[in-house]
XYZ file of C-alpha atoms in Angstrom:
741
model
C 79.592 87.205 75.531
C 78.993 90.880 74.730
C 75.675 92.637 74.394
C 75.189 96.001 72.642
C 78.747 95.968 71.364
C 80.642 94.920 68.286
C 83.683 93.936 70.350
C 84.106 90.207 71.033
C 85.549 88.731 74.203
C 87.233 85.351 74.440
C 87.645 83.555 77.722
C 91.216 83.351 78.915
C 92.886 80.032 78.243
C 95.982 80.437 80.329
C 97.029 82.791 83.137
C 100.304 83.458 84.894
C 100.800 84.864 88.369
C 102.901 87.947 89.015
C 103.036 89.377 92.474
C 103.427 93.133 92.474
C 101.663 95.082 95.220
C 98.847 95.347 97.740
C 96.186 97.994 97.138
C 93.028 97.577 99.159
C 94.171 93.994 99.319
C 94.218 93.785 95.517
C 96.987 91.571 94.280
C 96.739 92.004 90.550
C 96.530 88.926 88.392
C 97.997 89.508 84.961
C 96.920 87.393 82.048
C 98.399 86.212 78.804
C 96.030 87.951 76.408
C 95.923 87.388 72.655
C 97.053 90.442 70.715
C 93.723 90.766 68.912
C 91.724 90.759 72.111
C 90.556 94.274 72.991
C 88.633 93.697 76.241
C 89.545 91.185 78.919
C 88.179 90.012 82.253
C 90.193 88.269 84.932
C 89.526 87.424 88.566
C 92.100 88.199 91.222
C 92.484 84.959 93.217
C 93.305 86.816 96.454
C 90.637 89.517 96.700
C 88.230 87.792 94.275
C 87.665 91.120 92.576
C 87.196 91.310 88.810
C 89.664 93.216 86.654
C 88.111 94.485 83.446
C 90.407 95.959 80.814
C 88.758 97.966 78.032
C 89.831 100.245 75.168
C 89.302 104.010 75.248
C 88.357 105.514 71.862
C 91.157 107.390 70.121
C 89.003 110.495 69.804
C 88.265 110.694 73.539
C 88.909 114.065 75.220
C 91.558 114.513 77.938
C 88.994 113.859 80.684
C 86.338 111.154 80.452
C 83.871 109.599 82.845
C 83.582 105.813 82.951
C 80.177 104.787 84.314
C 79.836 101.202 85.534
C 76.664 99.243 86.251
C 75.722 95.573 86.587
C 72.619 93.415 86.449
C 71.963 89.989 87.945
C 69.767 87.251 86.439
C 66.083 87.761 86.998
C 66.435 91.514 87.217
C 66.079 94.095 84.482
C 67.507 96.802 86.745
C 71.084 98.033 86.379
C 72.798 98.814 89.684
C 75.759 101.099 90.242
C 78.903 99.025 90.646
C 81.531 99.303 93.398
C 84.543 100.032 91.213
C 87.942 101.672 91.255
C 90.597 102.278 88.631
C 93.819 100.296 88.685
C 95.980 102.413 91.021
C 98.699 101.879 93.598
C 98.468 101.673 97.365
C 100.020 105.131 97.599
C 97.317 106.651 95.421
C 94.588 104.984 97.475
C 96.021 106.380 100.705
C 96.140 109.918 99.309
C 92.769 109.663 97.570
C 90.211 112.245 98.762
C 87.067 110.704 100.194
C 84.892 112.475 97.635
C 86.553 110.611 94.771
C 86.299 107.305 96.616
C 82.563 107.928 97.009
C 82.262 108.437 93.244
C 83.893 105.050 92.689
C 82.219 103.087 95.456
C 78.753 104.627 95.634
C 78.157 106.286 92.276
C 79.928 103.738 90.119
C 81.981 106.053 87.959
C 85.676 106.699 87.433
C 87.422 109.730 85.978
C 90.146 108.851 83.467
C 92.651 111.401 82.187
C 94.673 111.452 78.961
C 93.566 107.916 78.153
C 92.619 108.328 74.464
C 93.664 105.268 72.477
C 94.841 103.402 75.585
C 93.506 100.364 77.393
C 92.396 101.139 80.923
C 91.538 98.734 83.719
C 88.851 98.981 86.367
C 88.445 96.772 89.424
C 84.985 95.582 90.474
C 84.129 94.229 93.921
C 81.058 92.009 93.372
C 80.232 91.634 97.068
C 77.515 91.704 98.198
C 75.018 92.671 95.505
C 76.456 90.554 92.678
C 77.190 87.475 94.814
C 74.291 85.050 95.171
C 74.761 81.812 97.124
C 78.521 82.106 96.700
C 78.443 82.570 92.944
C 78.780 85.571 90.649
C 76.632 85.608 87.521
C 76.103 89.131 86.291
C 76.135 91.333 83.233
C 78.548 94.260 83.579
C 78.277 97.431 81.526
C 80.886 100.119 80.916
C 79.790 103.428 79.452
C 82.429 105.976 78.470
C 81.189 109.569 78.424
C 82.846 112.772 77.254
C 82.836 116.303 78.612
C 79.263 116.986 77.470
C 78.037 113.667 78.889
C 77.881 112.254 75.363
C 78.361 108.503 75.120
C 81.640 107.638 73.361
C 81.550 103.851 73.780
C 79.616 101.117 75.566
C 80.793 97.621 76.478
C 78.758 94.896 78.154
C 80.139 91.560 79.311
C 79.218 88.609 81.479
C 80.988 88.072 84.804
C 80.933 84.539 86.153
C 82.804 83.013 89.090
C 82.341 80.451 91.814
C 83.291 82.125 95.102
C 81.585 79.640 97.403
C 84.931 78.897 99.083
C 85.067 82.490 100.416
C 83.727 82.709 103.976
C 82.070 85.844 105.370
C 81.185 86.690 108.933
C 78.016 88.737 108.555
C 75.801 87.283 111.273
C 77.418 88.490 114.492
C 74.648 86.945 116.564
C 76.677 83.732 116.326
C 79.387 84.858 118.764
C 80.027 82.595 121.748
C 78.883 85.250 124.228
C 75.254 85.576 123.152
C 74.425 86.840 126.633
C 76.414 89.973 125.777
C 74.260 90.825 122.749
C 71.029 92.742 122.455
C 68.846 93.853 119.598
C 69.199 97.370 118.252
C 66.306 98.692 120.349
C 67.780 97.400 123.616
C 69.299 99.722 126.209
C 71.144 97.334 128.542
C 74.564 98.724 129.515
C 77.696 96.929 128.381
C 75.893 94.772 125.826
C 76.820 94.868 122.152
C 74.014 95.803 119.781
C 73.345 93.400 116.930
C 71.776 95.652 114.325
C 69.736 94.438 111.369
C 67.815 96.243 108.676
C 70.228 99.120 108.172
C 69.829 101.248 105.070
C 72.551 100.162 102.614
C 73.408 103.838 102.115
C 74.820 103.856 105.658
C 77.616 101.580 104.447
C 76.458 98.201 105.778
C 76.804 95.432 103.213
C 73.669 93.420 104.084
C 72.134 95.959 106.442
C 73.749 94.246 109.450
C 76.364 95.474 111.904
C 77.767 94.938 115.381
C 77.971 98.054 117.560
C 79.363 98.508 121.065
C 79.309 101.542 123.338
C 78.421 102.016 127.000
C 79.961 105.436 127.533
C 83.511 106.580 128.166
C 83.918 104.933 131.561
C 82.440 101.503 130.811
C 84.243 99.063 128.554
C 82.409 96.485 126.509
C 83.183 92.787 127.161
C 85.292 91.074 124.529
C 83.463 88.872 122.062
C 84.716 85.847 120.161
C 83.372 84.280 117.009
C 83.779 80.527 116.417
C 85.769 79.524 113.341
C 86.383 76.105 111.871
C 88.853 76.991 109.126
C 91.956 75.077 108.132
C 94.973 76.351 106.256
C 95.994 79.837 105.154
C 93.548 82.645 104.462
C 93.685 86.258 103.346
C 91.494 88.204 105.789
C 89.683 91.373 104.744
C 87.589 93.617 106.940
C 84.860 96.180 106.457
C 84.461 98.314 109.566
C 82.776 101.736 109.170
C 83.724 102.378 112.803
C 86.817 101.335 114.727
C 87.307 97.853 116.108
C 90.191 95.847 117.587
C 90.633 92.335 116.207
C 92.885 89.375 116.852
C 92.737 85.607 116.670
C 92.732 83.553 119.836
C 96.350 82.494 119.270
C 97.621 86.091 118.887
C 99.374 88.150 121.540
C 98.344 91.474 120.001
C 95.173 92.960 118.531
C 95.093 95.444 115.655
C 93.043 98.633 115.574
C 91.144 98.529 112.290
C 88.805 100.950 110.561
C 87.499 101.502 107.050
C 85.678 104.761 107.612
C 85.947 105.673 103.931
C 83.956 102.564 103.083
C 86.533 100.336 101.430
C 87.211 96.680 102.126
C 90.848 96.307 103.218
C 93.301 93.474 103.605
C 94.035 93.068 107.300
C 96.507 90.167 107.096
C 97.002 86.590 105.952
C 97.293 83.820 108.517
C 97.019 80.109 109.173
C 93.675 79.668 110.895
C 93.757 76.103 112.166
C 92.259 75.982 115.683
C 91.674 79.762 115.736
C 88.645 81.847 116.676
C 88.188 85.579 116.100
C 88.248 88.003 119.067
C 86.652 91.469 119.000
C 87.531 94.234 121.440
C 86.337 97.791 121.956
C 88.747 100.653 121.333
C 89.919 103.063 124.050
C 91.350 106.560 123.574
C 92.607 109.372 125.774
C 89.094 110.303 126.929
C 87.977 106.725 127.627
C 86.121 104.040 125.694
C 84.822 104.964 122.248
C 82.102 103.422 120.053
C 83.228 100.384 118.083
C 81.556 98.936 114.999
C 82.137 96.256 112.397
C 80.191 95.195 109.321
C 81.866 91.999 108.104
C 85.053 89.978 107.902
C 85.973 88.088 104.719
C 88.199 84.996 104.558
C 89.715 83.913 101.223
C 91.577 80.569 101.129
C 95.154 80.716 99.833
C 97.162 78.171 97.908
C 100.841 77.706 98.731
C 101.728 79.650 95.592
C 99.479 82.568 96.501
C 100.827 82.694 100.046
C 104.421 82.664 98.721
C 103.553 85.580 96.439
C 102.139 87.587 99.336
C 105.196 86.783 101.467
C 107.739 87.605 98.747
C 108.537 91.223 99.748
C 109.114 90.153 103.352
C 111.276 87.102 102.835
C 113.999 88.821 100.772
C 117.501 88.851 102.355
C 117.726 91.120 105.407
C 120.885 93.096 104.612
C 120.119 96.497 106.196
C 120.103 97.411 109.893
C 116.907 99.168 110.975
C 116.589 101.119 114.221
C 113.039 102.125 115.126
C 111.749 104.714 117.580
C 109.215 103.624 120.230
C 107.562 105.973 122.693
C 105.330 104.173 125.231
C 104.164 107.581 126.500
C 102.335 108.351 123.251
C 100.477 105.037 123.097
C 99.714 104.900 126.801
C 98.176 108.345 126.246
C 95.304 106.534 124.518
C 95.335 103.086 126.109
C 94.107 101.758 129.417
C 97.327 100.117 130.620
C 96.681 97.722 133.476
C 99.355 95.039 133.173
C 102.899 94.483 131.936
C 101.865 92.366 128.946
C 100.750 95.634 127.306
C 104.430 96.345 126.639
C 104.972 92.957 125.041
C 101.959 93.366 122.758
C 103.431 96.435 121.141
C 106.937 95.007 120.929
C 105.598 92.001 119.020
C 104.601 94.407 116.244
C 108.234 95.586 115.986
C 109.317 91.977 115.776
C 106.771 91.325 113.028
C 108.057 94.402 111.190
C 111.612 92.965 111.168
C 113.117 95.832 113.155
C 116.599 95.278 114.608
C 116.930 97.945 117.306
C 114.124 99.455 119.348
C 114.948 102.974 120.534
C 112.515 103.406 123.409
C 112.177 106.918 124.776
C 111.576 106.820 128.525
C 111.931 110.492 129.307
C 113.297 113.904 128.462
C 115.814 115.346 130.862
C 114.095 117.821 133.182
C 110.576 116.344 132.867
C 108.884 113.624 134.861
C 110.041 110.319 133.439
C 107.940 107.378 132.254
C 109.945 104.518 133.691
C 110.434 103.180 137.214
C 113.106 105.675 138.278
C 114.135 106.199 141.887
C 116.476 109.097 141.031
C 113.892 111.538 139.697
C 110.124 111.991 139.778
C 107.783 109.787 137.750
C 104.776 110.782 135.701
C 102.171 109.089 137.889
C 99.155 111.307 137.295
C 97.579 113.625 134.724
C 99.423 114.887 131.698
C 98.680 116.748 128.494
C 99.697 116.110 124.908
C 100.020 117.583 121.434
C 96.870 118.701 119.599
C 94.382 115.981 118.666
C 92.002 117.286 116.043
C 90.435 120.480 117.352
C 91.609 119.817 120.938
C 94.694 121.991 121.442
C 95.763 120.588 124.831
C 94.306 117.101 125.346
C 94.682 115.790 128.893
C 94.557 112.281 130.298
C 95.431 110.129 133.302
C 96.275 107.158 131.081
C 100.052 107.675 130.998
C 100.205 107.941 134.751
C 98.192 104.753 135.037
C 100.867 102.940 133.013
C 103.457 103.857 135.629
C 101.108 103.046 138.507
C 100.617 99.457 137.295
C 103.702 98.520 135.249
C 107.477 98.803 135.141
C 107.959 100.255 131.679
C 111.703 99.732 131.222
C 112.288 96.500 133.126
C 109.312 94.864 131.466
C 110.287 96.048 127.987
C 113.863 94.859 128.441
C 112.641 91.378 129.325
C 110.149 91.175 126.450
C 112.631 92.591 123.920
C 115.158 89.932 124.920
C 112.538 87.213 124.435
C 111.705 88.648 120.994
C 115.403 88.963 120.010
C 115.204 92.763 119.771
C 118.003 95.127 120.815
C 116.386 97.659 123.148
C 117.993 101.037 123.902
C 116.906 103.371 126.678
C 116.390 106.718 124.938
C 116.275 110.149 126.573
C 115.474 113.401 124.869
C 118.423 115.666 125.643
C 116.103 118.009 127.515
C 112.628 119.449 127.543
C 111.380 120.470 130.972
C 107.881 121.521 129.859
C 107.920 124.392 132.368
C 104.588 125.207 133.953
C 102.938 121.991 132.763
C 102.095 118.713 134.549
C 105.126 117.166 132.837
C 107.747 119.396 134.453
C 110.103 117.539 136.780
C 111.236 118.660 140.216
C 114.891 118.943 139.184
C 114.154 121.718 136.712
C 111.731 123.368 139.121
C 114.418 123.419 141.820
C 117.088 124.837 139.502
C 115.559 127.413 137.150
C 118.979 129.051 136.659
C 120.203 125.815 135.093
C 117.653 126.180 132.295
C 117.801 127.897 128.905
C 114.255 128.361 127.659
C 112.561 125.008 128.254
C 115.829 123.013 128.284
C 118.445 122.163 130.877
C 121.908 123.598 130.167
C 124.477 120.831 129.668
C 127.376 123.232 130.206
C 126.385 123.119 133.904
C 128.276 120.207 135.578
C 125.363 119.408 137.899
C 123.007 119.073 134.903
C 125.351 116.645 133.164
C 125.707 114.653 136.394
C 121.926 114.456 136.713
C 121.513 113.280 133.108
C 124.314 110.752 133.417
C 122.766 109.341 136.579
C 119.552 108.554 134.701
C 121.450 106.868 131.875
C 123.305 104.825 134.480
C 120.023 103.866 136.147
C 118.562 102.718 132.803
C 121.552 100.400 132.301
C 121.169 99.085 135.832
C 117.585 98.223 134.890
C 118.889 96.141 131.988
C 118.801 98.338 128.866
C 120.977 96.762 126.184
C 122.156 100.156 124.929
C 121.538 103.872 125.481
C 120.459 106.704 123.182
C 120.171 110.467 123.296
C 118.047 112.634 121.032
C 119.604 116.018 120.309
C 117.605 116.540 117.117
C 114.235 117.298 118.614
C 115.846 118.826 121.731
C 118.936 120.798 120.634
C 118.441 123.707 123.033
C 120.392 121.974 125.795
C 123.706 122.510 123.926
C 125.384 125.905 123.728
C 128.609 125.060 121.854
C 130.022 121.859 120.278
C 132.508 121.369 123.121
C 129.643 120.900 125.581
C 128.138 118.041 123.572
C 131.621 116.520 123.126
C 132.223 116.596 126.869
C 128.879 114.953 127.601
C 129.443 112.250 124.963
C 132.863 111.458 126.443
C 131.323 111.139 129.914
C 128.473 109.008 128.580
C 130.936 106.721 126.799
C 132.766 106.165 130.076
C 129.545 104.849 131.658
C 128.885 102.603 128.661
C 132.445 101.231 128.869
C 131.990 100.509 132.564
C 128.867 98.431 131.916
C 130.461 96.793 128.862
C 133.301 95.526 131.049
C 130.898 94.260 133.709
C 128.671 92.494 131.159
C 131.446 91.174 128.974
C 129.784 92.576 125.839
C 129.448 96.041 124.283
C 126.879 98.573 125.460
C 126.298 100.621 122.286
C 125.421 104.315 122.169
C 123.063 105.781 119.562
C 122.895 109.526 118.919
C 120.192 111.316 116.945
C 121.272 114.841 116.037
C 120.295 117.581 113.556
C 121.423 116.993 109.975
C 122.938 119.886 108.013
C 120.344 122.592 107.540
C 118.256 121.463 110.499
C 117.979 123.794 113.504
C 121.211 123.969 115.576
C 123.108 121.469 113.391
C 126.292 123.528 113.792
C 126.448 122.665 117.503
C 127.129 118.966 117.008
C 130.645 117.734 116.178
C 129.614 114.312 114.844
C 132.935 113.671 113.108
C 134.763 113.822 116.450
C 132.213 111.493 118.046
C 132.808 108.879 115.365
C 136.609 109.300 115.333
C 136.925 109.082 119.125
C 134.596 106.087 119.369
C 132.057 107.914 121.528
C 129.135 106.762 119.394
C 128.223 103.418 117.843
C 125.220 104.487 115.765
C 125.334 107.927 114.145
C 121.854 109.131 113.149
C 121.713 112.485 111.333
C 118.065 113.485 111.422
C 115.405 115.888 110.310
C 112.536 117.272 112.358
C 108.810 117.855 111.795
C 108.749 116.725 108.176
C 111.288 119.267 106.920
C 114.671 118.330 105.425
C 113.514 114.800 104.595
C 116.107 114.420 101.822
C 119.368 115.683 103.340
C 122.674 114.578 101.772
C 124.462 111.805 103.685
C 127.886 112.328 102.023
C 129.490 114.186 104.974
C 128.331 111.538 107.431
C 129.696 108.709 105.312
C 133.014 110.529 105.336
C 132.844 110.965 109.124
C 132.355 107.257 109.858
C 134.808 105.986 107.219
C 137.540 103.915 108.862
C 135.714 103.798 112.221
C 133.471 101.221 113.896
C 130.611 103.709 113.939
C 127.547 102.710 111.880
C 125.715 105.398 109.926
C 121.910 105.181 110.201
C 120.405 108.245 108.492
C 116.994 109.070 109.855
C 113.753 108.782 107.913
C 110.717 110.533 109.330
C 107.696 108.331 109.991
C 105.449 111.279 110.817
C 102.133 111.336 108.989
C 103.009 114.717 107.467
C 106.381 113.455 106.220
C 106.845 111.323 103.117
C 103.635 109.362 102.416
C 103.749 105.573 102.550
C 104.594 103.518 100.671
C 105.719 105.312 97.484
C 107.591 108.523 98.500
C 108.762 106.857 101.714
C 110.326 103.919 99.845
C 111.716 106.316 97.220
C 113.769 107.941 99.993
C 114.832 104.502 101.310
C 116.103 103.544 97.867
C 117.885 106.886 97.531
C 119.710 106.271 100.813
C 120.581 102.679 99.972
C 121.857 103.718 96.545
C 124.038 106.280 98.353
C 125.571 103.519 100.464
C 123.645 103.719 103.771
C 124.044 100.425 105.704
C 120.713 100.918 107.402
C 118.157 103.455 108.616
C 116.813 105.062 111.761
C 113.030 105.480 111.582
C 111.849 108.307 113.789
C 108.204 108.046 114.905
C 108.329 104.459 113.704
C 105.686 103.605 116.287
C 102.979 105.441 114.328
C 103.757 103.209 111.333
C 104.612 99.901 113.012
C 101.659 100.115 115.403
C 99.202 101.857 113.104
C 97.629 100.491 109.936
C 98.613 96.941 108.972
C 99.405 98.245 105.474
C 101.991 100.613 106.968
C 103.532 97.819 109.021
C 103.950 95.791 105.830
C 105.857 98.704 104.290
C 108.092 98.883 107.357
C 108.782 95.139 107.085
C 110.424 95.763 103.707
C 112.990 98.297 104.934
C 115.573 95.776 106.108
C 116.021 94.393 102.591
C 117.604 96.429 99.806
C 116.431 93.683 97.437
C 112.806 94.173 98.511
C 113.075 97.947 98.021
C 114.662 97.481 94.594
C 111.930 94.994 93.604
C 109.246 97.461 94.692
C 110.562 100.120 92.347
C 111.127 97.726 89.476
C 107.514 96.660 89.820
C 106.345 100.260 90.033
C 108.188 101.040 86.786
C 106.613 98.045 85.072
C 103.088 98.834 86.258
C 103.025 102.601 85.711
C 101.840 102.371 82.078
C 98.936 100.133 83.139
C 97.695 102.288 85.990
C 95.199 105.106 85.537
C 96.814 108.509 85.243
C 96.432 110.826 88.177
C 98.015 113.338 90.533
C 97.572 112.917 94.295
C 98.505 115.338 97.062
C 98.882 115.083 100.823
C 95.938 116.406 102.777
C 96.077 119.658 104.690
C 97.108 118.885 108.277
C 97.966 122.394 109.380
C 96.847 123.398 112.861
C 96.642 127.037 113.838
C 99.739 127.880 115.851
C 101.571 124.801 114.553
C 101.735 125.708 110.876
C 104.905 126.120 108.868
C 106.479 122.693 109.135
C 104.125 120.868 106.776
C 104.957 120.409 103.090
C 102.467 119.634 100.358
C 103.785 116.420 98.784
C 102.748 114.856 95.493
C 102.491 111.382 93.991
C 101.782 110.640 90.334
C 100.203 107.573 88.731
C 100.302 106.192 85.203
C 103.126 108.415 83.954
C 106.911 108.527 84.207
C 108.566 110.282 87.166
C 109.480 113.415 85.214
C 109.101 117.222 85.337
C 106.346 118.878 87.368
C 105.041 122.450 87.667
C 102.987 124.150 90.397
C 100.626 127.082 89.775
C 99.099 128.842 92.797
C 96.063 130.947 91.879
C 97.230 130.909 88.256
C 100.855 131.878 88.915
C 103.785 129.514 88.379
C 105.527 129.291 91.773
C 107.596 126.105 91.609
C 109.106 123.496 89.291
C 110.596 120.060 89.878
C 112.704 118.053 87.432
C 111.735 114.802 89.202
C 111.093 113.382 92.665
C 110.950 114.136 95.472
C 107.812 116.072 94.572
C 106.829 118.764 97.048
C 105.645 122.356 96.838
C 108.626 124.586 97.590
C 111.750 123.363 99.311
C 112.401 121.642 102.624
C 114.137 124.738 103.964
C 112.508 127.154 106.394
C 112.164 129.682 103.575
C 109.243 127.616 102.229
C 107.362 127.476 105.514
C 104.810 130.001 104.252
C 104.796 129.201 100.552
C 101.026 128.675 100.875
C 99.650 132.002 102.180
C 96.827 132.149 104.655
C 93.360 131.466 103.267
C 91.791 129.522 100.401
C 93.632 128.993 97.133
C 93.568 127.041 93.898
C 96.590 124.888 93.141
C 97.133 123.507 89.644
C 99.761 120.815 89.201
C 101.105 119.834 85.784
C 103.164 116.672 85.313
C 104.907 115.804 82.042
C 103.106 112.985 80.227
C 104.909 112.046 77.024
C 104.596 114.989 74.635
C 101.922 116.675 76.779
C 100.986 117.468 80.363
C 98.729 115.767 82.881
C 96.921 118.541 84.790
C 94.780 118.560 87.918
C 93.473 121.386 90.091
C 93.033 121.232 93.864
C 91.431 123.577 96.410
C 93.865 124.126 99.281
C 93.936 126.187 102.474
C 96.982 127.869 104.002
C 97.236 128.445 107.732
C 99.780 131.158 107.003
């Protein structure tokens, strides 16, 4: 079996399945390996990747390079292999693109502190090592030290029949052939079927499907005929963005693998289904869409059950999830009311219980069909997108021109068995912008900064009238967000008065409906700006609130203590739902995010409120799968038990969140850290050679979550060294970072 090596390899006689995680769609397949066996090869039945476990010499230095090549029959040439170390989904999400390129394009992996250990690499044989559905290749591993000296070489045969795996590579087979043209064509609104691409451009067989007719012209949808029966795991490779669904689906997913990896989109029963492709649209209009291939792997009942396991555990936690149609309509071309249902189906799939849908902020133009205040019918502007500081679009206004946001959402939520609350931000008038409403323009003396003043009776009456209107339109409950918008409150008594008045309206509608109309309040947790202005204990004691959601803002204070809030709701009917921040610069998914969920569940939280849940539920399918786990304490516990079991097998590494600071918006971001292959123990941070922080264990972040750490990374370029305890030594890595100051 082995060439150029004294190590022997025996074929596996018996294997046992253990579900543990999804990383690039890799569901690891662990084998019963004889104790004397030093190198092993297994095939993952889901991804069909090879897992190759090999020994690292005991005299290896702290850092080694593992170079991987393969050769197919009839060829004397050795090609660089598409490989990766055995790492978690969290590590893959935080992985810098340069390191991914080393793995995928250059065929080498960096291993740290691996001397005397067995390490595992994962090899994707497609396309170069797959010939007529079969893999028959020689695979070579070469371990090199710091001076590029060869420390060990292993060569083994890889053999597998993958003829049952189906690939869509030839996109010329779509039904709508009249909507295709060759690469050199210039007909508008026709997809280009490209052949003969250089493999270095990321196309598997040199083929791709590309669609773009400019910002104002959308491409026609395409559909690809399928004749598949049963359950399949579906992977995609899309160097550009593309929207995909099956003909039986209500919703499409926006998918992209710009880094070059093949990713698991979903698993589904494909009887009587065809695949539908759609161009993506953003705030400026239609954008280029591209796809390389789609891969379908048949699943047995056992394999499907293993994939489903984290999502079928008992649902014992109540999850409230934020939804802001404004933000998604900012990018979409909303023309009909089914748009609202499409997005709500994702919340249903994610096992959310309560949808907290923000429909306005008091004092601005609202984004629902109000007749009591002005609607946002035309142009608006948003938060920075990349280098664009003030992006503008007509898309949000178009949503209100063509749909009833609240009425439609209420109906669809009821059909999907979701509890939908009408949520208002306490107040942000956006003075001087296209978002400012007429009420705040007419009464500038009733404003404090950019917020309406709730101590003014007329302001409270205005706000209460909009809550009343939302209930008249059918909202199942009502919510107010004081956390992001605390400036409307001057003293605790003002908020108490408003909550008492709001409760009276809820009671009125409860009596008329014959069932409760619950109130949810999101407010600043201790340490968060203006937290002292909110008398949450009185709200709970007086019954003015049904869901109490202490919250953080902008990624700070992610790990506040819930003890005082548990005390406040004790003996009342109020349910405590501490907030977890779904922002991309908050806790990374899934690891640190689920660490916080476990911390809250261990502390006795009966559920969670996920702020900015829409970015996770409606974003990457991998994120939505993480969100699906939140309603089950058993699923969260199982995740961490599996992480503990797998840590010794994974390659050692330190991963940090990427720099997302934007000039003028800096300060709120925290540099967060995830470790692989070692215990969750002590960590040290050295900035430009100086020790500036220590952590005894997670959560790992540079500095604290208080405002005093807002500028812990000074302006300019720096070198950050992170040391994490690894047994009797330290795992060290150095990172270039930039502070916005």
